[in-house]
mmCIF file of C-alpha atoms in Angstrom:
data_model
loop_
_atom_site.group_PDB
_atom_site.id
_atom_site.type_symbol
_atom_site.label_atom_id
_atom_site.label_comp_id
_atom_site.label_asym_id
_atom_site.label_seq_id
_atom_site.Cartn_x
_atom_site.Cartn_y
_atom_site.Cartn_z
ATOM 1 C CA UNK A 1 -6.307 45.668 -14.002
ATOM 2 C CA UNK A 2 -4.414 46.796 -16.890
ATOM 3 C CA UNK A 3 -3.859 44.050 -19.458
ATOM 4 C CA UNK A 4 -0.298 42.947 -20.210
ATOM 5 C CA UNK A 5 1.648 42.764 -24.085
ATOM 6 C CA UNK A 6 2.058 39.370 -25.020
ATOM 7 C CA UNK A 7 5.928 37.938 -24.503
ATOM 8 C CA UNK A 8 7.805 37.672 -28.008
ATOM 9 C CA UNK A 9 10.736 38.510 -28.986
ATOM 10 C CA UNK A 10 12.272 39.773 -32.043
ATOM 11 C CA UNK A 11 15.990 38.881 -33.827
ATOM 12 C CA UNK A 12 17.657 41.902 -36.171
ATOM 13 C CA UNK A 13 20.913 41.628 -37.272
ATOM 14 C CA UNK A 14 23.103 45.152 -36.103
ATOM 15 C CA UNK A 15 26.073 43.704 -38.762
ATOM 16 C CA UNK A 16 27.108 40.591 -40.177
ATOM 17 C CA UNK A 17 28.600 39.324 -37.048
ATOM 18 C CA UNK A 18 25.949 41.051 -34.119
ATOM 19 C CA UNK A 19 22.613 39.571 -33.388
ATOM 20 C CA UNK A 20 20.352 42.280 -31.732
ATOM 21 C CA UNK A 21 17.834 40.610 -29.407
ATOM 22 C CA UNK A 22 14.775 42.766 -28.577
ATOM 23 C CA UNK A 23 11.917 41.322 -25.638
ATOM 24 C CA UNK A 24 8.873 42.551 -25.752
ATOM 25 C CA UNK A 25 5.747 42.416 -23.007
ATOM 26 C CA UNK A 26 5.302 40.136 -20.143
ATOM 27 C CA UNK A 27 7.932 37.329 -20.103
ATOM 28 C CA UNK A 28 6.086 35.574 -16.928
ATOM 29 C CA UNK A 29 5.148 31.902 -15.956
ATOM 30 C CA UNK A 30 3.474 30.084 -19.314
ATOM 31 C CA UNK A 31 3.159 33.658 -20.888
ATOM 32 C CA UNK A 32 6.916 32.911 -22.270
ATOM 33 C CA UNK A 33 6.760 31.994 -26.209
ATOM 34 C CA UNK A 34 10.037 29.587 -25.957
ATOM 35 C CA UNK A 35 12.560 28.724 -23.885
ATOM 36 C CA UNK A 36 16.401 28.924 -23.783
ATOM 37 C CA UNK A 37 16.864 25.956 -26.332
ATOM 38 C CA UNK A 38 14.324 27.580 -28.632
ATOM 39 C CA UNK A 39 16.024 30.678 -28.598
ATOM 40 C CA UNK A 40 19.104 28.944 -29.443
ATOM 41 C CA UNK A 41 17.955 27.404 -32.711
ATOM 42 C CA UNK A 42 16.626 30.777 -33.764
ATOM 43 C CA UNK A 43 20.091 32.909 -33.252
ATOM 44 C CA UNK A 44 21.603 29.486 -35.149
ATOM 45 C CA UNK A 45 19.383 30.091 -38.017
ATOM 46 C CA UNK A 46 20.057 34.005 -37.932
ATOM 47 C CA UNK A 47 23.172 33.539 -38.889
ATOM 48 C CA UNK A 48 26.050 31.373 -39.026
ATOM 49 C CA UNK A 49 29.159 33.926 -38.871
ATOM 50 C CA UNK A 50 27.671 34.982 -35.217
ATOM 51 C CA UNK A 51 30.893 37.001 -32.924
ATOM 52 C CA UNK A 52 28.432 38.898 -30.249
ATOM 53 C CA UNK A 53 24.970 38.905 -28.928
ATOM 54 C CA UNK A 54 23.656 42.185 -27.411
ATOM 55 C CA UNK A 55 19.877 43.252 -26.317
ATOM 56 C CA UNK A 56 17.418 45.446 -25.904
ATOM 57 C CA UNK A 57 14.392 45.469 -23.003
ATOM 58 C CA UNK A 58 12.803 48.783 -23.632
ATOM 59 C CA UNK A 59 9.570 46.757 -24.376
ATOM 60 C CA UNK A 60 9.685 44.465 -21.612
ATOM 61 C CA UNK A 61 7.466 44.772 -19.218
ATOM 62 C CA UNK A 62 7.367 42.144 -16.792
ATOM 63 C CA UNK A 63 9.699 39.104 -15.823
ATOM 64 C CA UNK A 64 10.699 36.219 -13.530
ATOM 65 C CA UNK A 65 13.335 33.622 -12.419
ATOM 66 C CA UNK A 66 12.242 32.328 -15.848
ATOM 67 C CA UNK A 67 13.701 34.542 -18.134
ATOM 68 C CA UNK A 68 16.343 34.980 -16.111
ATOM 69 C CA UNK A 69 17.089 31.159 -16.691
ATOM 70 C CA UNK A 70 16.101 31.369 -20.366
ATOM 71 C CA UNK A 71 19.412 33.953 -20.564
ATOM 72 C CA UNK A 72 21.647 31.898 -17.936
ATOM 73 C CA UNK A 73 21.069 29.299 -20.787
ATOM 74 C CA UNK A 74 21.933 31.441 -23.773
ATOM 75 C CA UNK A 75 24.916 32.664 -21.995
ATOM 76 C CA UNK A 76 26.495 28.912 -21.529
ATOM 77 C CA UNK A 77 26.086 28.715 -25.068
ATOM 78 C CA UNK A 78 27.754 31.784 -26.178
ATOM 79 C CA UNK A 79 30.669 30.753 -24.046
ATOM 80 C CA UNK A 80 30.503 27.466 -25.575
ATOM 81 C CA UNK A 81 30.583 28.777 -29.061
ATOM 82 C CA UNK A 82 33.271 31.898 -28.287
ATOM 83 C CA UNK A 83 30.102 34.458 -28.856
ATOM 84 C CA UNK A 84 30.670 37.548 -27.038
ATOM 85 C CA UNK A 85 27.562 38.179 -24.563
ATOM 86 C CA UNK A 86 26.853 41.356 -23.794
ATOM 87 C CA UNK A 87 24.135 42.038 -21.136
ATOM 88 C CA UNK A 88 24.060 45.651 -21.027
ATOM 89 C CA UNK A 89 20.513 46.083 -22.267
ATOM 90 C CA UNK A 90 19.221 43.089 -19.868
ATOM 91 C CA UNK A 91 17.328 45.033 -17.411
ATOM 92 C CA UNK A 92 19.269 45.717 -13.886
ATOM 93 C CA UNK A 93 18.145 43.065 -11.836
ATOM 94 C CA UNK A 94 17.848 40.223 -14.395
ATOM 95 C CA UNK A 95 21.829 41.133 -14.951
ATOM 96 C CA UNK A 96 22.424 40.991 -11.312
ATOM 97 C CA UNK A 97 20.508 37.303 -10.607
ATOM 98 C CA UNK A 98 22.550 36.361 -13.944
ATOM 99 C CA UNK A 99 26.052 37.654 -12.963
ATOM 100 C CA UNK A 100 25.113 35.977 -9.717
ATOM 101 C CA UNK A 101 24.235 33.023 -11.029
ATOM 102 C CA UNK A 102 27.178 32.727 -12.978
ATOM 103 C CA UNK A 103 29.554 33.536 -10.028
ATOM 104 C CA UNK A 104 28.880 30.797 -8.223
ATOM 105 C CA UNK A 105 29.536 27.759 -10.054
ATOM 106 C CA UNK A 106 26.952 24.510 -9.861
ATOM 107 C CA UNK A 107 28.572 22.001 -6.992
ATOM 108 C CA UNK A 108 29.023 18.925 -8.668
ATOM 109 C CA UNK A 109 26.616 16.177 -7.827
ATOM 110 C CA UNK A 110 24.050 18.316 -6.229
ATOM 111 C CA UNK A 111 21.976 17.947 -9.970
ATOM 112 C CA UNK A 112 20.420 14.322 -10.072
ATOM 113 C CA UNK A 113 20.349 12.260 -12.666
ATOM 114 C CA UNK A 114 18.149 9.167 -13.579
ATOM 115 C CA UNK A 115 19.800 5.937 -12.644
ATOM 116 C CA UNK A 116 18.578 3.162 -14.209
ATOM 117 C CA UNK A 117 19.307 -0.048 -12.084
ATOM 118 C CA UNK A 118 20.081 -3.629 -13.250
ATOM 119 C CA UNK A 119 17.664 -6.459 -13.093
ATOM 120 C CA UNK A 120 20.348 -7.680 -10.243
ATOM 121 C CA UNK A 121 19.849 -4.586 -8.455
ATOM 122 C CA UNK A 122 16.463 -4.699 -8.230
ATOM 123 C CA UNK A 123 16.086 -8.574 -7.323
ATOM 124 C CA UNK A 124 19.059 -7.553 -4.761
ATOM 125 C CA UNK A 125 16.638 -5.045 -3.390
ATOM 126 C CA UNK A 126 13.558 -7.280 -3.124
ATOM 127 C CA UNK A 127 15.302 -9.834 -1.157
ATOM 128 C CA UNK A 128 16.925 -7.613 1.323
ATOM 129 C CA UNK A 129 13.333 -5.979 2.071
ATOM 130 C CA UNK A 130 11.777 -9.301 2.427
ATOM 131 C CA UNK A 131 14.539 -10.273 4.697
ATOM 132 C CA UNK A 132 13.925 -7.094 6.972
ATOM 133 C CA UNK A 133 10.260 -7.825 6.432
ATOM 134 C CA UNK A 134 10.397 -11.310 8.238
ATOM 135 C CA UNK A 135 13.361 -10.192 10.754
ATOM 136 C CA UNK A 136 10.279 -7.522 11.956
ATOM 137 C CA UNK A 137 7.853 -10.028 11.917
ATOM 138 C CA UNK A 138 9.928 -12.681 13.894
ATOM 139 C CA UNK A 139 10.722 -10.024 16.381
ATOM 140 C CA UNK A 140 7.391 -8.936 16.803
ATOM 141 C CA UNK A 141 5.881 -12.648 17.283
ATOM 142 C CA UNK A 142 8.568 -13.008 20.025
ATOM 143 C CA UNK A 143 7.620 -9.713 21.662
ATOM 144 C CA UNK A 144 3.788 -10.797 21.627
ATOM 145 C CA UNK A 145 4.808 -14.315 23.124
ATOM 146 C CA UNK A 146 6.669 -12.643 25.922
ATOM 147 C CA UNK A 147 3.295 -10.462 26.699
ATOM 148 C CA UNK A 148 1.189 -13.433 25.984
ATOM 149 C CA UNK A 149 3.140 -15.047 29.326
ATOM 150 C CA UNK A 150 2.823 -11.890 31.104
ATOM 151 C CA UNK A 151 -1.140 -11.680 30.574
ATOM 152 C CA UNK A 152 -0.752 -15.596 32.198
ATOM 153 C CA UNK A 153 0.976 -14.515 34.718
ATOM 154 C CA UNK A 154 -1.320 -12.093 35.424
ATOM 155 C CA UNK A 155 1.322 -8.908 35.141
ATOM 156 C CA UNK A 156 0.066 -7.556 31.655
ATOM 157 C CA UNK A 157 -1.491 -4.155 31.654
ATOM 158 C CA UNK A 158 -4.261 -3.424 29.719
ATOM 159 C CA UNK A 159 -8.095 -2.777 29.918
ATOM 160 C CA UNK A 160 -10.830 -5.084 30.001
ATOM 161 C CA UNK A 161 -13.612 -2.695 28.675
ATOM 162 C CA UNK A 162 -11.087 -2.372 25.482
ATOM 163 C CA UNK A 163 -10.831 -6.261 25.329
ATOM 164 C CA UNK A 164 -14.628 -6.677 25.923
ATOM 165 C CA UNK A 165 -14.876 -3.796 22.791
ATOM 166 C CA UNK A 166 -12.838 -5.803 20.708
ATOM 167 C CA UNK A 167 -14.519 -9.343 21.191
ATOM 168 C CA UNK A 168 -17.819 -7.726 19.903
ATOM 169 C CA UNK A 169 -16.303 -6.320 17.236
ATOM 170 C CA UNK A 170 -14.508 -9.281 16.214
ATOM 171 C CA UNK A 171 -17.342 -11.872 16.792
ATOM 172 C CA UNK A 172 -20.824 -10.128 16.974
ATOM 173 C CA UNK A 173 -20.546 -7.695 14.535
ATOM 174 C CA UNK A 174 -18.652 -10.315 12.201
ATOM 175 C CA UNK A 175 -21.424 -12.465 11.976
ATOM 176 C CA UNK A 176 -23.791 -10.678 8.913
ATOM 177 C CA UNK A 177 -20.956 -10.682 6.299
ATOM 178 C CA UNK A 178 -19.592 -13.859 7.341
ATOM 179 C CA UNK A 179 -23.281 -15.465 7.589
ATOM 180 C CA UNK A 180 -23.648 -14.307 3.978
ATOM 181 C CA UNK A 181 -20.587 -14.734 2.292
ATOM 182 C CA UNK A 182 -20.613 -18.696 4.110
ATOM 183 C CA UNK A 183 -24.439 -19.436 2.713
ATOM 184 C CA UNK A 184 -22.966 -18.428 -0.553
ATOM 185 C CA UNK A 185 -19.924 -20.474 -0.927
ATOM 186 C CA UNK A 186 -21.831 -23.465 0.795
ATOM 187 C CA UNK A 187 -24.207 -22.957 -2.494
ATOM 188 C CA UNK A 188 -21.713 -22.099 -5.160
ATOM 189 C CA UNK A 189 -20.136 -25.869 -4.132
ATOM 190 C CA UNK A 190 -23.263 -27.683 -4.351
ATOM 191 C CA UNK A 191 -23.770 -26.435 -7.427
ATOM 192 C CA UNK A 192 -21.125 -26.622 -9.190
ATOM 193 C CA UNK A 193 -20.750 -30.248 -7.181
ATOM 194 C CA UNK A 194 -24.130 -30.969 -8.736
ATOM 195 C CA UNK A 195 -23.425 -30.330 -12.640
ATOM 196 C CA UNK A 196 -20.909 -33.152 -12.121
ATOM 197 C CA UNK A 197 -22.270 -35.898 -10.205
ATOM 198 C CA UNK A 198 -25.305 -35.933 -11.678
ATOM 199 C CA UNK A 199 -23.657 -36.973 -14.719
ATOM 200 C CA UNK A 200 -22.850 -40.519 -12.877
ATOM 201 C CA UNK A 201 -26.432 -40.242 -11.043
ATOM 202 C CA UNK A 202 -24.219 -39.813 -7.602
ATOM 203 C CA UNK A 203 -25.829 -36.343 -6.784
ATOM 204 C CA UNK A 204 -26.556 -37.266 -3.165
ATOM 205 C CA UNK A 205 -22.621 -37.236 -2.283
ATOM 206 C CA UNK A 206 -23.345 -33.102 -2.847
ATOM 207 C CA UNK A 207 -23.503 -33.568 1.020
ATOM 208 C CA UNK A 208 -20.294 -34.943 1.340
ATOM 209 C CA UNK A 209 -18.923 -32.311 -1.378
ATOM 210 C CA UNK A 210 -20.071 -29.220 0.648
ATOM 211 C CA UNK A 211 -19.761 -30.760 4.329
ATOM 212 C CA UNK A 212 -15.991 -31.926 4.106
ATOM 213 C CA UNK A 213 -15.717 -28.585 2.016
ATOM 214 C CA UNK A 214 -16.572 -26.453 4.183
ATOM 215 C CA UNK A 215 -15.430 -27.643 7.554
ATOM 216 C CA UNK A 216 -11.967 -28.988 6.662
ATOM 217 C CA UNK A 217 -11.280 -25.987 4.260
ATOM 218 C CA UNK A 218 -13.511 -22.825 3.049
ATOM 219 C CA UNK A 219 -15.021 -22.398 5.758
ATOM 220 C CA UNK A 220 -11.819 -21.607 7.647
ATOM 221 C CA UNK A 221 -10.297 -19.957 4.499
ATOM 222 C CA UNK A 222 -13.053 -17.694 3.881
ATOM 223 C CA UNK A 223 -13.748 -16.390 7.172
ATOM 224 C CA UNK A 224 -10.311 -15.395 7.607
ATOM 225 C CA UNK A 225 -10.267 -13.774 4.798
ATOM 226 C CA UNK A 226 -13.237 -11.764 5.282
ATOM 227 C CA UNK A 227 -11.866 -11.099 8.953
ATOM 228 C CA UNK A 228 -8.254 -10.070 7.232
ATOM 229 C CA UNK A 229 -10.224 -7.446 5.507
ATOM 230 C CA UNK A 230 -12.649 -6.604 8.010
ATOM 231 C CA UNK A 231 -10.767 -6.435 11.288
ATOM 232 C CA UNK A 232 -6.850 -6.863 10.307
ATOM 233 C CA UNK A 233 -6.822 -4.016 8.149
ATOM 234 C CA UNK A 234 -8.840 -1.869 11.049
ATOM 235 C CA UNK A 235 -6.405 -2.882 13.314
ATOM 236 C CA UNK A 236 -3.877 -1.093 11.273
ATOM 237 C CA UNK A 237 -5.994 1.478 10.789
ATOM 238 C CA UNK A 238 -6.203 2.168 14.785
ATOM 239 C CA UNK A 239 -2.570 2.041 15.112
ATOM 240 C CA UNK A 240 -1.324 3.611 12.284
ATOM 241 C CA UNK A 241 -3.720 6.867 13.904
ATOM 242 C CA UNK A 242 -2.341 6.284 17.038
ATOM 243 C CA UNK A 243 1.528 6.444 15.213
ATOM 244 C CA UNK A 244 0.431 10.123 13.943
ATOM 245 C CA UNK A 245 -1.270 11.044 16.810
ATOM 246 C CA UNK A 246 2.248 10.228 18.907
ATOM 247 C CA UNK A 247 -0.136 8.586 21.413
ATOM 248 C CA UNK A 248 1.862 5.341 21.126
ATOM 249 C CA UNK A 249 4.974 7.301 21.853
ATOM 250 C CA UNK A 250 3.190 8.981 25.057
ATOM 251 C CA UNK A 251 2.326 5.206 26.306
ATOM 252 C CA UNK A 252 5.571 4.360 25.864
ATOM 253 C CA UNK A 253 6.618 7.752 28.092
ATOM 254 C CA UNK A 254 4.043 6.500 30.856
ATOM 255 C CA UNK A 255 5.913 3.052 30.906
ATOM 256 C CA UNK A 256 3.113 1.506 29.731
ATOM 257 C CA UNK A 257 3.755 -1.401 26.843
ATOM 258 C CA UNK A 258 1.938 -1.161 23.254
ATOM 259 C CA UNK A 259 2.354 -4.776 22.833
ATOM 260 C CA UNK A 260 0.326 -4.868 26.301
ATOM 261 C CA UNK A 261 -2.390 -2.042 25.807
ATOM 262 C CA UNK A 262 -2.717 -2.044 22.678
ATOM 263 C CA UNK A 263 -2.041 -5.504 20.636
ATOM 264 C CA UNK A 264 -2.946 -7.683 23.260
ATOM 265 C CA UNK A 265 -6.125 -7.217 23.684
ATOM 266 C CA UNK A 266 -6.819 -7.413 20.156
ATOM 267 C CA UNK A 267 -5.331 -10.266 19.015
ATOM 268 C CA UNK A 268 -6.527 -12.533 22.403
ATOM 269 C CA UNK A 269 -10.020 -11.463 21.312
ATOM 270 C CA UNK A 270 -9.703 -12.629 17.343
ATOM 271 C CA UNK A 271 -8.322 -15.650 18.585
ATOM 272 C CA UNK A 272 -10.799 -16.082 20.764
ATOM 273 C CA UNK A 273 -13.947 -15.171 17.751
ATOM 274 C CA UNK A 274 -12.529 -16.215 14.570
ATOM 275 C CA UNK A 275 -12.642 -20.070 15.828
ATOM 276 C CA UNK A 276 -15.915 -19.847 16.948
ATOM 277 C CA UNK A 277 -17.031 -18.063 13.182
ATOM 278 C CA UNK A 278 -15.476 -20.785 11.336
ATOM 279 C CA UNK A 279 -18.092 -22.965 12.988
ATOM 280 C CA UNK A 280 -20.983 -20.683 12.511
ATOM 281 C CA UNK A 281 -19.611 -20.466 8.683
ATOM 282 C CA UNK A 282 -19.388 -23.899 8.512
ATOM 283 C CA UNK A 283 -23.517 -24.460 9.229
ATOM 284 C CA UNK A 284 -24.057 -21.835 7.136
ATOM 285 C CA UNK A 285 -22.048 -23.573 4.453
ATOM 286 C CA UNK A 286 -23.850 -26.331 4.638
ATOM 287 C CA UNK A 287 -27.456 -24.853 4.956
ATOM 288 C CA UNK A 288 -26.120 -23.181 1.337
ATOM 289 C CA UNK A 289 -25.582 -26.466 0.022
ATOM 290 C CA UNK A 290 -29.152 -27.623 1.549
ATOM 291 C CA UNK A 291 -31.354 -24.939 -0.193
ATOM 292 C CA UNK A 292 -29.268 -25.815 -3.628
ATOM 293 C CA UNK A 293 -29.820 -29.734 -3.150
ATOM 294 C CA UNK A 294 -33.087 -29.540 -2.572
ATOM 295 C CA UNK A 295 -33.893 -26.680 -4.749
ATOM 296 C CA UNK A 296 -32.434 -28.686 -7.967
ATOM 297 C CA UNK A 297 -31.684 -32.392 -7.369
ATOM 298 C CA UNK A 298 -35.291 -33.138 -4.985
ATOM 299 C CA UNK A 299 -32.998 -33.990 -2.453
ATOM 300 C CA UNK A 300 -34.953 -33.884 1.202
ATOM 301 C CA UNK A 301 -34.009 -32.676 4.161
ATOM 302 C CA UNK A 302 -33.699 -35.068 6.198
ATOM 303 C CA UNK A 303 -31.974 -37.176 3.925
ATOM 304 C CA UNK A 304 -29.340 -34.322 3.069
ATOM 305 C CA UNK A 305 -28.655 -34.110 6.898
ATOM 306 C CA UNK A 306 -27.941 -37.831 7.494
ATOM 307 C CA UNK A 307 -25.567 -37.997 4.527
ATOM 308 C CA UNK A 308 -23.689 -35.065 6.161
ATOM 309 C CA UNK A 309 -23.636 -36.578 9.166
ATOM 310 C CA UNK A 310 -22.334 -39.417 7.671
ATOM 311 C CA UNK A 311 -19.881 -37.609 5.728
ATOM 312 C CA UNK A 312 -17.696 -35.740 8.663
ATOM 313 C CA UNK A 313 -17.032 -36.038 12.106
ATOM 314 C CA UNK A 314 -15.571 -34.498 14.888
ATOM 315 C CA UNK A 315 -11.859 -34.676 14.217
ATOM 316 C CA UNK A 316 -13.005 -32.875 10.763
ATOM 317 C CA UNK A 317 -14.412 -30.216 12.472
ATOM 318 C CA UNK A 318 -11.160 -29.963 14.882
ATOM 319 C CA UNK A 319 -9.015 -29.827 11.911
ATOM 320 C CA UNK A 320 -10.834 -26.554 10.669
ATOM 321 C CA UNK A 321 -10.872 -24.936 14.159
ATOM 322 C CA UNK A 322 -7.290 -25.301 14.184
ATOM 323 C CA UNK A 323 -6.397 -23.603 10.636
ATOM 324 C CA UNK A 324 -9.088 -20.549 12.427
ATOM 325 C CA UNK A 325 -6.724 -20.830 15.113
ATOM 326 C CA UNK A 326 -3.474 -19.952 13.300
ATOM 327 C CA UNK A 327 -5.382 -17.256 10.850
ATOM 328 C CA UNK A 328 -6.080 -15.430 14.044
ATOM 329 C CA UNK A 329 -2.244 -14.994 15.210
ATOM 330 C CA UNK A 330 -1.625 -14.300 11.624
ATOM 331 C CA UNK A 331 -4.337 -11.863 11.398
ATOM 332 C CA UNK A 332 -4.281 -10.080 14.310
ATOM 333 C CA UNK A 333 -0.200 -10.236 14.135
ATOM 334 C CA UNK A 334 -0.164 -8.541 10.994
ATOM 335 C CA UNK A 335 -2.777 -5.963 10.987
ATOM 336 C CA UNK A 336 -1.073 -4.681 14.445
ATOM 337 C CA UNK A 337 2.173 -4.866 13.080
ATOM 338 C CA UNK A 338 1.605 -2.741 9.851
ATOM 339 C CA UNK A 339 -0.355 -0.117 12.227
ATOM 340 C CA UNK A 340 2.902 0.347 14.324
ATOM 341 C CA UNK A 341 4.980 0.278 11.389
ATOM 342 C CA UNK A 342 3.145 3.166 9.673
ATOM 343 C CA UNK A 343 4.897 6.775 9.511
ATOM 344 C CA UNK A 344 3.225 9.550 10.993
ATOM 345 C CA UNK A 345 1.054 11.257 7.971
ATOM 346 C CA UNK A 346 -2.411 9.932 6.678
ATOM 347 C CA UNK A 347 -0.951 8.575 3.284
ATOM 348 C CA UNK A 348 1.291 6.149 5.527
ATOM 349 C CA UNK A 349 -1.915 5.230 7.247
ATOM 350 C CA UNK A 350 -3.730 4.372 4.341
ATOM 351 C CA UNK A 351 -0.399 2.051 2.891
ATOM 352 C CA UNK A 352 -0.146 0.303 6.092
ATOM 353 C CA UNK A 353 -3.692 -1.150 6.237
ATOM 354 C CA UNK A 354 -3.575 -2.032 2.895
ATOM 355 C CA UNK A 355 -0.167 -3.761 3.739
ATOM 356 C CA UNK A 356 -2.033 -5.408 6.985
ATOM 357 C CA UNK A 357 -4.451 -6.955 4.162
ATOM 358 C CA UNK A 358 -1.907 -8.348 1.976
ATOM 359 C CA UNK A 359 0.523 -9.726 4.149
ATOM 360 C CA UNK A 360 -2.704 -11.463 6.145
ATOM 361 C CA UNK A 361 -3.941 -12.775 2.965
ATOM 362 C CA UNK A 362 -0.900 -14.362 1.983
ATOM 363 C CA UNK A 363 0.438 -16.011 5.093
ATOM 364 C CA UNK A 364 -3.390 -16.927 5.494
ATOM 365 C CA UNK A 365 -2.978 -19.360 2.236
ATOM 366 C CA UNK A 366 0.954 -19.917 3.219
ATOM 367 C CA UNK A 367 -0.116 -21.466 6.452
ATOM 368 C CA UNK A 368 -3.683 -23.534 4.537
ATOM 369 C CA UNK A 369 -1.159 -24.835 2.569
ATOM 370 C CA UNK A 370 1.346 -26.161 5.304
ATOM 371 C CA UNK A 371 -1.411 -27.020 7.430
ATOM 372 C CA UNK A 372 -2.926 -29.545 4.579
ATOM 373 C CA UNK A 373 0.206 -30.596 3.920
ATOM 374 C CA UNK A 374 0.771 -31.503 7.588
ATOM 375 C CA UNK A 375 -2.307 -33.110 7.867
ATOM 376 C CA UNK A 376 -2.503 -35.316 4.873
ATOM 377 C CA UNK A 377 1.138 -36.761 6.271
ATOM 378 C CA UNK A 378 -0.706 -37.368 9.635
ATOM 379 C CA UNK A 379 -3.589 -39.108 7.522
ATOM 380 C CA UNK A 380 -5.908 -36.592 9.253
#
């Protein structure tokens, strides 16, 4: 392929009042040396008693909608600053696009401009999203409490292989990282427990410490968080694919209900798991605690176990059960309803289950919060 001039351009003055402008090469994509501005402050410093522009493209050898913008630009000015323009020695077709240009005038408003909004504005905005936000969510709670009677009833359609699917995924396959991440809380409290009490020479109440700990609290809050992440977010996930894939829309042509086939089944089998892995988090809390208590304060086994036992009792246990309870709807409610929010491309995918994690995450510590509160005023 033959190799192309360089763009440039050069400025002679024809008399004290006519600027000559002469293009050489290529005047393509990045290959131009300047713009129209540019040229402007060069014909400005050619000469200050300027009447007429004219040109000469004998050397050019290539162009675009570039340079044809670059002279669209010096034109404005030159009929800005009463400076004759003559185009004669533009090349043909660059004077065409420019006469063309320049016949049909720019419709006002169709050019955006930056608007930069008030700090009122953008409050304004937040609280009218969060609004719509919980108007959804309301609606969709009341939607899945209308199928929720219909499944009692015995009139909701959906299918059992899915539901059995979903309860090993939810409680089975669940149990590794929230086995793990429960023996390592129920440790981190002992031993942080530990550094204190053994200042007062109390170090047995470690027991108390992690038991209480973990069954009225973390070992709710943690396995609903790990489930948030886990399962709410692949909830989301599954819808959002089914949103692109228009399958929900060909359910809803067969007369068959999402909130039946699809979200019931899911969140029926989280509420049915997650209270049953806030107990098997809680013993694994506790064993945590164990190996730390007897790893640094001597404290035996047996001993450990019959302060525990001392320390909690059933109605403790209930208490944390419950709070799994209510983290299910939540979870299950809001990992289903970001995946049927979610437009139809992958990027809208990938924001809704990140939005399923969130919004789990932060009604799950909304809802600890009211539930302690409720509790302490029931002297629970």
């Amino acid at each position: 392929m033959e190799a192309r001039e360089p763009a440039s351009l050069r400025i002679d003055a024809a008399d004290e009042t006519t600027l000559k402008i002469s293009f050489v090469g290529a005047w393509l994509g990045d290959g131009r040396p300047l713009d129209g501005n540019g040229l402007i402050e060069q014909i400005r410093a050619a000469g200050s008693s300027l009447t007429r522009i004219e040109f000469d493209s004998s050397a050019l050898s290539g162009w675009d909608s570039g340079f044809v913008t670059l002279l669209l630009r010096l034109s404005e000015w030159a009929g800005s600053e009463s400076v004759a323009f003559d185009d004669e020695g533009v090349p043909g077709g660059a004077r065409r696009l420019l006469r063309l240009a320049q016949a049909v005038p720019e419709r006002e408003g169709a050019r955006r401009e930056p608007k930069r909004q008030t700090l009122l504005s953008v409050l304004g905005g937040w609280a009218i999203a969060f609004v719509t936000d919980l108007a959804a969510f309301v609606t969709f709670i009341g939607e899945w409490l209308l199928a929720l009677l219909r499944f009692f009833s015995g009139r909701a359609r959906f299918r059992w292989v899915d539901f059995g699917h979903f309860l090993q995924s939810a409680g089975v396959e669940a149990l590794p990282i929230v086995s793990l991440i429960s023996l390592l809380v129920g440790a981190v409290l002992a031993f942080v427990g530990a550094v204190q009490l053994q200042m007062f020479g109390a170090q047995i109440y470690v027991a108390n410490l992690v038991g209480l700990g973990m069954v009225r609290e973390m070992g709710a809050m943690m396995t609903a968080i790990i489930m948030a992440g886990r399962t709410g977010s692949a909830y989301a996930a599954q819808l959002g694919s089914m949103q692109v894939n228009e399958e929900v829309d060909a359910l809803r042509t067969f007369g068959i209900s999402p909130m039946e086939y699809l979200v019931l089944p899911r969140s029926l089998s989280l509420i049915l798991m997650l209270p049953l892995l806030c107990i098997w988090s809680d013993v694994l809390g506790i064993v945590g605690g164990l190996i730390v208590a007897a790893a640094l304060l001597d404290i035996s086994l047996l001993h450990y176990l019959q302060q525990t036992q001392e320390a909690i009792n059933l109605m403790d246990v209930l208490t944390g059960m419950i709070k799994g309870l209510i983290f299910a709807v939540v979870i299950a409610l809001s990992g289903c309803l970001r995946g049927l929010q979610s437009e139809r491309n992958s990027a809208a995918v990938g924001k809704a289950t990140t939005s399923a994690m969130v919004t789990a995450i932060l009604l799950i510590v909304v809802w600890d919060a009211i539930t302690t509160i409720i509790y302490n005023r029931l002297g629970i």
